[in-house]
Amino acid sequence: MIELAPLPGFPVQRDLIADIDPMLDQIRKLKPYLQADGVLATTSEGKVDVFEYLQHPQQLAKYETLTNCIACGVCEGSCPVFAGGDAFIGPAALIAASRFVNDSRDTATMARLDAIDTADGVAACQSVRACSRQCPRGIDVGEEMWQIVARVKER
Ligand code: SF4
């Protein structure tokens, strides 16, 4: 038997439509965009070579999988803590933070870690790992939660 139901953990608008705006607001709060130092790549003569911030493939590999997140909310709906409401910022927001914390080009790492080092941030994650089972983009969300909690603690 197949059961169809709106995504759990979110207010239902009607039928199968859930309101995911609360999740998107949490993601936005963590500034999910690159904050680089403004220093562009230059030639040996000091001229601007390309208008982009360069990094090595190994540096890209640290966060590339996390860029696949489409903010679908499935991990949030799977999380028993997030389902409780405002108690937890949620795994999708922490994935968004982690994506930039692991980006070598980003210069706001400490501020990003501070922003999730809160009672409703990483402290609320109970490592249930239910979030890992459902991600349609192949992200091991529970493992990423574990990693970002460790980064916050080792600061
Ligand atoms: S289930 Fe995967 S793709 Fe969907 S919001 Fe969570 S991490 Fe992103």
XYZ file of N, CA, C and O and ligand atoms in Angstrom:
628
model
N 0.844 -1.189 0.000
C 0.000 0.000 0.000
C 0.891 1.255 0.000
O 1.887 1.307 0.707
N 0.553 2.203 -0.811
C 1.294 3.462 -0.855
C 0.480 4.542 -0.145
O -0.701 4.730 -0.451
N 1.115 5.187 0.819
C 0.429 6.267 1.536
C 0.958 7.613 1.042
O 2.166 7.839 1.013
N 0.090 8.461 0.612
C 0.475 9.806 0.188
C 0.100 10.788 1.291
O -1.024 10.775 1.784
N 1.057 11.634 1.663
C 0.797 12.609 2.726
C 1.698 13.809 2.504
O 2.751 13.694 1.871
N 1.300 14.968 2.988
C 2.177 16.136 2.871
C 3.467 15.899 3.652
O 3.496 15.105 4.592
N 4.521 16.605 3.261
C 5.803 16.498 3.947
C 5.623 16.786 5.440
O 5.105 17.836 5.812
N 6.024 15.834 6.295
C 5.847 16.088 7.735
C 6.786 17.185 8.240
O 7.806 17.478 7.627
N 6.409 17.790 9.341
C 7.262 18.805 9.952
C 6.967 20.213 9.482
O 7.576 21.173 9.966
N 6.049 20.366 8.494
C 5.731 21.686 7.952
C 4.219 21.913 7.996
O 3.448 20.960 7.904
N 3.807 23.178 8.094
C 2.374 23.456 8.051
C 1.795 23.032 6.705
O 2.419 23.229 5.664
N 0.639 22.427 6.741
C -0.024 22.012 5.500
C -0.856 23.173 4.982
O -1.622 23.792 5.726
N -0.691 23.481 3.690
C -1.501 24.543 3.083
C -2.820 23.972 2.600
O -3.880 24.454 2.923
N -2.720 22.914 1.802
C -3.909 22.152 1.424
C -3.461 20.876 0.711
O -2.367 20.818 0.157
N -4.289 19.894 0.728
C -3.999 18.595 0.103
C -2.571 18.137 0.461
O -2.251 17.973 1.612
N -1.711 17.997 -0.579
C -0.345 17.527 -0.326
C 0.654 18.685 -0.261
O 1.862 18.466 -0.222
N 0.165 19.904 -0.252
C 1.063 21.062 -0.311
C 1.460 21.509 1.095
O 0.603 21.873 1.899
N 2.767 21.429 1.350
C 3.286 21.887 2.640
C 3.976 23.241 2.451
O 4.537 23.518 1.395
N 3.921 24.043 3.488
C 4.557 25.365 3.450
C 5.997 25.220 3.943
O 6.240 25.048 5.145
N 6.966 25.290 3.012
C 8.367 25.122 3.407
C 9.065 26.461 3.676
O 10.281 26.505 3.862
N 8.311 27.536 3.699
C 8.920 28.847 3.960
C 9.697 28.896 5.280
O 10.760 29.534 5.340
N 9.194 28.250 6.365
C 9.984 28.284 7.616
C 11.400 27.734 7.418
O 12.373 28.270 7.955
N 11.531 26.667 6.625
C 12.860 26.109 6.350
C 13.700 27.087 5.528
O 14.886 27.308 5.826
N 13.091 27.681 4.511
C 13.847 28.610 3.663
C 14.300 29.827 4.470
O 15.405 30.343 4.267
N 13.456 30.258 5.420
C 13.850 31.389 6.282
C 15.062 31.013 7.140
O 15.972 31.833 7.325
N 15.059 29.792 7.664
C 16.196 29.345 8.484
C 17.471 29.290 7.637
O 18.550 29.669 8.099
N 17.347 28.806 6.407
C 18.514 28.735 5.512
C 19.026 30.140 5.213
O 20.235 30.409 5.286
N 18.122 31.061 4.920
C 18.523 32.440 4.587
C 19.261 33.096 5.742
O 20.194 33.868 5.531
N 18.833 32.800 6.974
C 19.464 33.411 8.151
C 20.958 33.088 8.219
O 21.736 33.841 8.786
N 21.354 31.957 7.632
C 22.754 31.527 7.714
C 23.575 31.999 6.514
O 24.685 31.526 6.293
N 23.030 32.956 5.769
C 23.759 33.583 4.658
C 24.365 32.543 3.696
O 25.593 32.383 3.631
N 23.513 31.860 2.951
C 23.995 30.781 2.075
C 24.554 31.285 0.744
O 24.043 30.973 -0.328
N 25.583 32.098 0.863
C 26.262 32.589 -0.340
C 27.728 32.810 0.020
O 28.086 32.979 1.193
N 28.567 32.801 -1.010
C 30.002 32.911 -0.794
C 30.378 34.286 -0.270
O 29.936 35.303 -0.799
N 31.166 34.306 0.788
C 31.719 35.559 1.298
C 33.243 35.449 1.149
O 33.925 34.947 2.031
N 33.728 35.905 0.006
C 35.148 35.773 -0.312
C 35.885 37.052 0.073
O 35.280 38.036 0.490
N 37.200 37.047 -0.071
C 38.006 38.185 0.395
C 38.139 39.302 -0.637
O 38.774 40.322 -0.379
N 37.584 39.119 -1.822
C 37.639 40.168 -2.834
C 38.931 40.188 -3.618
O 39.104 41.015 -4.513
N 39.858 39.301 -3.281
C 41.135 39.257 -4.002
C 41.007 38.254 -5.150
O 40.918 37.050 -4.933
N 41.011 38.770 -6.358
C 40.849 37.913 -7.527
C 42.197 37.381 -8.001
O 43.250 37.935 -7.656
N 42.145 36.327 -8.788
C 43.379 35.743 -9.306
C 44.116 36.747 -10.186
O 43.492 37.502 -10.938
N 45.449 36.794 -10.067
C 46.244 37.737 -10.865
C 47.361 37.012 -11.607
O 47.753 35.906 -11.241
N 47.877 37.673 -12.630
C 49.026 37.138 -13.354
C 50.294 37.467 -12.563
O 50.245 38.184 -11.552
N 51.441 36.977 -13.049
C 52.710 37.264 -12.365
C 53.044 38.750 -12.400
O 53.813 39.257 -11.586
N 52.412 39.491 -13.342
C 52.624 40.955 -13.383
C 51.654 41.693 -12.475
O 51.638 42.924 -12.429
N 50.816 40.973 -11.794
C 49.885 41.623 -10.882
C 48.577 42.046 -11.520
O 47.758 42.704 -10.884
N 48.369 41.682 -12.789
C 47.110 42.054 -13.437
C 46.030 41.006 -13.128
O 46.335 39.826 -12.972
N 44.796 41.489 -13.079
C 43.689 40.551 -12.840
C 43.596 39.597 -14.018
O 43.508 40.016 -15.172
N 43.674 38.322 -13.723
C 43.729 37.300 -14.747
C 42.328 36.796 -15.090
O 41.909 36.777 -16.238
N 41.599 36.416 -14.071
C 40.243 35.909 -14.273
C 39.361 36.448 -13.161
O 39.818 36.691 -12.050
N 38.098 36.655 -13.467
C 37.185 37.164 -12.460
C 36.508 36.012 -11.725
O 35.309 35.793 -11.824
N 37.323 35.266 -11.035
C 36.783 34.170 -10.243
C 37.779 33.842 -9.138
O 38.939 34.244 -9.191
N 37.289 33.158 -8.136
C 38.134 32.741 -7.020
C 38.543 31.297 -7.264
O 37.691 30.413 -7.371
N 39.831 31.065 -7.359
C 40.318 29.743 -7.735
C 40.469 28.833 -6.515
O 40.694 29.300 -5.402
N 40.336 27.547 -6.753
C 40.662 26.579 -5.715
C 41.034 25.254 -6.388
O 40.715 25.020 -7.552
N 41.719 24.414 -5.622
C 42.172 23.124 -6.139
C 41.015 22.113 -6.109
O 40.091 22.252 -5.308
N 41.100 21.083 -6.960
C 40.056 20.043 -6.952
C 39.855 19.417 -5.573
O 38.730 19.095 -5.196
N 40.928 19.252 -4.808
C 40.797 18.669 -3.469
C 39.980 19.566 -2.558
O 39.248 19.087 -1.688
N 40.133 20.886 -2.744
C 39.350 21.829 -1.935
C 37.875 21.789 -2.349
O 36.991 21.848 -1.499
N 37.636 21.669 -3.637
C 36.267 21.562 -4.137
C 35.598 20.287 -3.606
O 34.425 20.297 -3.218
N 36.372 19.207 -3.551
C 35.810 17.918 -3.123
C 35.268 17.966 -1.696
O 34.383 17.194 -1.342
N 35.749 18.900 -0.887
C 35.316 18.975 0.508
C 33.857 19.407 0.656
O 33.230 19.161 1.674
N 33.345 20.114 -0.356
C 31.960 20.589 -0.202
C 31.085 20.322 -1.424
O 29.897 20.623 -1.405
N 31.677 19.742 -2.487
C 30.933 19.626 -3.750
C 29.606 18.870 -3.580
O 28.575 19.280 -4.109
N 29.630 17.778 -2.840
C 28.396 17.007 -2.641
C 27.314 17.862 -1.997
O 26.125 17.743 -2.324
N 27.739 18.751 -1.098
C 26.756 19.573 -0.383
C 26.069 20.579 -1.304
O 24.972 21.045 -1.001
N 26.716 20.910 -2.430
C 26.082 21.842 -3.369
C 24.890 21.193 -4.069
O 24.129 21.877 -4.752
N 24.759 19.886 -3.933
C 23.636 19.189 -4.577
C 22.322 19.366 -3.830
O 21.266 18.970 -4.330
N 22.381 19.929 -2.635
C 21.151 20.106 -1.856
C 20.179 21.017 -2.610
O 20.556 22.088 -3.091
N 18.939 20.573 -2.725
C 17.923 21.358 -3.427
C 16.894 21.928 -2.455
O 15.826 22.398 -2.876
N 17.214 21.863 -1.157
C 16.297 22.390 -0.129
C 14.894 21.818 -0.292
O 13.909 22.551 -0.234
N 14.831 20.506 -0.490
C 13.516 19.871 -0.660
C 12.798 19.709 0.669
O 11.576 19.599 0.702
N 13.558 19.652 1.765
C 12.944 19.537 3.089
C 12.711 18.112 3.557
O 12.182 17.905 4.647
N 13.093 17.125 2.750
C 12.847 15.733 3.151
C 13.613 15.376 4.433
O 13.081 14.716 5.324
N 14.853 15.851 4.535
C 15.624 15.545 5.755
C 14.975 16.210 6.969
O 14.973 15.649 8.072
N 14.406 17.375 6.765
C 13.750 18.069 7.869
C 12.518 17.295 8.311
O 12.250 17.138 9.501
N 11.767 16.819 7.318
C 10.563 16.060 7.637
C 10.869 14.741 8.313
O 10.026 14.193 9.016
N 12.092 14.230 8.102
C 12.484 12.965 8.720
C 13.002 13.154 10.132
O 13.138 12.189 10.881
N 13.325 14.387 10.475
C 13.998 14.654 11.757
C 12.974 14.808 12.888
O 12.121 15.693 12.833
N 13.069 13.968 13.926
C 12.090 14.054 15.015
C 12.237 15.326 15.847
O 11.300 15.749 16.496
N 13.414 15.950 15.808
C 13.609 17.189 16.575
C 13.018 18.365 15.810
O 12.280 19.181 16.359
N 13.295 18.435 14.508
C 12.761 19.527 13.700
C 11.233 19.494 13.685
O 10.575 20.532 13.705
N 10.678 18.294 13.695
C 9.217 18.170 13.660
C 8.567 18.840 14.858
O 7.367 19.113 14.847
N 9.393 19.132 15.876
C 8.833 19.770 17.061
C 8.655 21.269 16.915
O 8.166 21.922 17.829
N 9.064 21.865 15.800
C 8.863 23.292 15.589
C 10.148 24.074 15.656
O 11.136 23.704 15.019
N 10.143 25.173 16.452
C 11.293 26.083 16.451
C 12.484 25.589 17.275
O 13.491 26.290 17.376
N 12.391 24.399 17.849
C 13.454 23.925 18.733
C 14.773 23.704 18.002
O 15.835 23.717 18.610
N 14.707 23.529 16.704
C 15.901 23.141 15.947
C 15.883 23.850 14.604
O 14.879 23.836 13.893
N 17.015 24.460 14.265
C 17.123 25.171 12.994
C 16.965 24.231 11.796
O 16.555 24.631 10.726
N 17.295 22.965 12.013
C 17.018 21.948 10.999
C 18.221 21.544 10.175
O 19.135 22.336 9.944
N 18.222 20.295 9.711
C 19.368 19.787 8.947
C 19.601 20.510 7.624
O 20.752 20.670 7.210
N 18.565 20.956 6.947
C 18.785 21.609 5.646
C 19.566 22.912 5.830
O 20.460 23.231 5.037
N 19.241 23.658 6.888
C 19.973 24.901 7.148
C 21.423 24.591 7.522
O 22.347 25.310 7.106
N 21.616 23.523 8.284
C 22.989 23.174 8.672
C 23.794 22.658 7.477
O 25.004 22.877 7.397
N 23.123 21.999 6.549
C 23.808 21.595 5.305
C 24.234 22.838 4.523
O 25.350 22.916 3.994
N 23.363 23.836 4.482
C 23.695 25.083 3.773
C 24.893 25.767 4.436
O 25.791 26.273 3.741
N 24.909 25.779 5.787
C 26.046 26.380 6.496
C 27.319 25.580 6.232
O 28.381 26.141 5.955
N 27.190 24.263 6.291
C 28.339 23.381 6.108
C 28.958 23.541 4.722
O 30.184 23.489 4.560
N 28.095 23.760 3.737
C 28.583 23.910 2.364
C 29.603 25.059 2.275
O 30.586 24.967 1.554
N 29.358 26.147 3.013
C 30.276 27.288 2.950
C 31.396 27.197 3.982
O 32.496 27.695 3.747
N 31.130 26.551 5.114
C 32.195 26.330 6.104
C 33.324 25.505 5.474
O 34.502 25.709 5.759
N 32.950 24.595 4.578
C 33.945 23.723 3.944
C 34.524 24.277 2.647
O 35.324 23.614 1.996
N 34.126 25.480 2.293
C 34.599 26.087 1.043
C 35.836 26.936 1.339
O 35.753 27.927 2.066
N 36.963 26.555 0.773
C 38.234 27.234 1.058
C 38.217 28.709 0.656
O 39.011 29.504 1.152
N 37.314 29.097 -0.230
C 37.268 30.491 -0.699
C 36.522 31.401 0.265
O 36.624 32.618 0.183
N 35.759 30.807 1.166
C 34.902 31.597 2.051
C 35.703 32.099 3.244
O 36.492 31.362 3.832
N 35.483 33.369 3.598
C 36.259 33.971 4.693
C 35.423 34.173 5.960
O 35.885 34.790 6.906
N 34.211 33.661 5.969
C 33.320 33.906 7.113
C 33.136 32.662 7.981
O 32.125 32.530 8.678
N 34.116 31.779 7.956
C 33.962 30.502 8.655
C 33.614 30.685 10.127
O 32.675 30.058 10.634
N 34.355 31.534 10.830
C 34.116 31.695 12.265
C 32.716 32.247 12.533
O 32.016 31.788 13.442
N 32.304 33.238 11.742
C 30.959 33.805 11.915
C 29.897 32.755 11.614
O 28.859 32.695 12.283
N 30.149 31.928 10.635
C 29.188 30.868 10.295
C 29.083 29.858 11.432
O 27.983 29.406 11.779
N 30.231 29.501 12.016
C 30.207 28.542 13.132
C 29.531 29.163 14.350
O 28.782 28.490 15.057
N 29.789 30.453 14.580
C 29.114 31.154 15.690
C 27.595 31.120 15.505
O 26.846 30.924 16.462
N 27.165 31.327 14.265
C 25.727 31.430 13.980
C 24.978 30.130 14.248
O 23.774 30.142 14.519
N 25.680 29.003 14.184
C 24.998 27.716 14.432
C 25.342 27.150 15.804
O 24.818 26.102 16.185
N 26.201 27.864 16.539
C 26.555 27.414 17.890
C 25.540 27.994 18.880
O 25.860 28.814 19.728
N 24.300 27.572 18.732
C 23.189 28.099 19.519
C 22.341 26.941 20.027
O 22.496 25.795 19.584
N 21.439 27.277 20.950
C 20.575 26.234 21.521
C 19.701 25.585 20.447
O 19.413 24.386 20.503
N 19.284 26.392 19.451
C 18.459 25.805 18.383
C 19.304 25.422 17.168
O 18.773 25.054 16.124
N 20.623 25.518 17.295
C 21.543 25.139 16.216
C 22.074 23.735 16.440
O 21.302 22.809 16.725
N 23.395 23.582 16.367
C 23.964 22.228 16.480
C 23.666 21.592 17.838
O 23.596 20.362 17.953
N 23.465 22.425 18.872
C 23.193 21.869 20.207
C 21.883 21.091 20.245
O 21.701 20.212 21.090
N 20.985 21.407 19.324
C 19.682 20.729 19.331
C 19.706 19.401 18.580
O 18.803 18.577 18.742
N 20.736 19.188 17.777
C 20.821 17.928 17.020
C 21.103 16.779 17.987
O 22.049 16.841 18.773
N 20.280 15.756 17.934
C 20.446 14.623 18.843
C 21.045 13.404 18.139
O 20.978 12.288 18.648
N 21.628 13.634 16.982
C 22.320 12.572 16.227
C 21.452 11.335 15.995
O 21.949 10.212 16.021
N 20.189 11.546 15.764
C 19.292 10.422 15.468
C 19.629 9.839 14.094
O 19.490 8.651 13.846
N 20.062 10.701 13.210
C 20.464 10.348 11.840
C 19.303 9.889 10.958
O 19.529 9.254 9.926
N 18.102 10.161 11.356
C 16.963 9.855 10.479
C 17.054 10.677 9.205
O 16.544 10.268 8.160
N 17.718 11.831 9.272
C 17.846 12.722 8.114
C 18.628 12.094 6.977
O 18.456 12.457 5.820
N 19.503 11.144 7.284
C 20.365 10.557 6.252
C 19.629 9.603 5.336
O 20.029 9.385 4.208
N 18.551 9.011 5.829
C 17.957 7.903 5.099
C 17.213 8.331 3.837
O 17.020 7.544 2.931
N 16.781 9.585 3.769
C 15.840 9.955 2.718
C 16.382 10.910 1.665
O 15.679 11.187 0.706
N 17.564 11.467 1.843
C 18.004 12.553 0.954
C 18.005 12.113 -0.520
O 18.731 11.198 -0.902
N 17.218 12.766 -1.367
C 17.154 12.377 -2.782
C 18.398 12.784 -3.556
O 18.566 12.405 -4.717
N 19.268 13.570 -2.943
C 20.475 14.027 -3.623
C 21.719 13.303 -3.134
O 22.843 13.697 -3.418
N 21.505 12.240 -2.365
C 22.624 11.393 -1.973
C 23.542 11.979 -0.921
O 24.675 11.514 -0.748
N 23.072 12.981 -0.216
C 23.892 13.569 0.849
C 23.694 12.758 2.129
O 22.552 12.476 2.514
N 24.778 12.378 2.766
C 24.689 11.695 4.056
C 24.518 12.783 5.119
O 25.481 13.246 5.716
N 23.286 13.201 5.300
C 23.021 14.379 6.126
C 23.476 14.155 7.574
O 24.078 15.033 8.182
N 23.199 12.964 8.100
C 23.598 12.685 9.479
C 25.103 12.794 9.666
O 25.583 13.348 10.658
N 25.859 12.274 8.718
C 27.323 12.367 8.798
C 27.761 13.822 8.711
O 28.666 14.269 9.438
N 27.131 14.590 7.839
C 27.478 16.016 7.721
C 27.147 16.763 9.009
O 27.883 17.668 9.414
N 26.028 16.383 9.657
C 25.691 16.996 10.953
C 26.809 16.712 11.957
O 27.248 17.587 12.704
N 27.242 15.466 11.972
C 28.306 15.054 12.878
C 29.563 15.893 12.656
O 30.212 16.358 13.585
N 29.903 16.079 11.380
C 31.116 16.833 11.027
C 31.014 18.306 11.444
O 31.971 18.880 11.948
N 29.849 18.898 11.231
C 29.729 20.330 11.536
C 29.682 20.548 13.051
O 30.206 21.536 13.559
N 29.091 19.595 13.779
C 29.113 19.676 15.246
C 30.565 19.633 15.736
O 30.972 20.405 16.600
N 31.354 18.737 15.139
C 32.773 18.623 15.522
C 33.515 19.918 15.225
O 34.342 20.374 16.026
N 33.209 20.546 14.071
C 33.876 21.814 13.717
C 33.550 22.897 14.728
O 34.410 23.698 15.112
N 32.306 22.937 15.169
C 31.895 23.947 16.148
C 32.634 23.715 17.469
O 33.147 24.662 18.091
N 32.732 22.460 17.881
C 33.362 22.139 19.159
C 34.866 22.394 19.154
O 35.440 22.784 20.157
N 35.519 22.150 18.035
C 36.989 22.244 18.000
C 37.485 23.649 17.730
O 38.672 23.905 17.697
N 36.593 24.581 17.559
C 36.976 25.955 17.260
C 37.872 26.531 18.359
O 37.659 26.298 19.538
S 16.976 15.844 1.945
Fe 18.965 16.296 0.935
S 18.422 17.649 -0.792
Fe 16.645 17.649 0.596
S 16.993 19.441 1.961
Fe 17.885 17.658 3.000
S 20.076 17.640 2.384
Fe 18.961 18.987 0.948
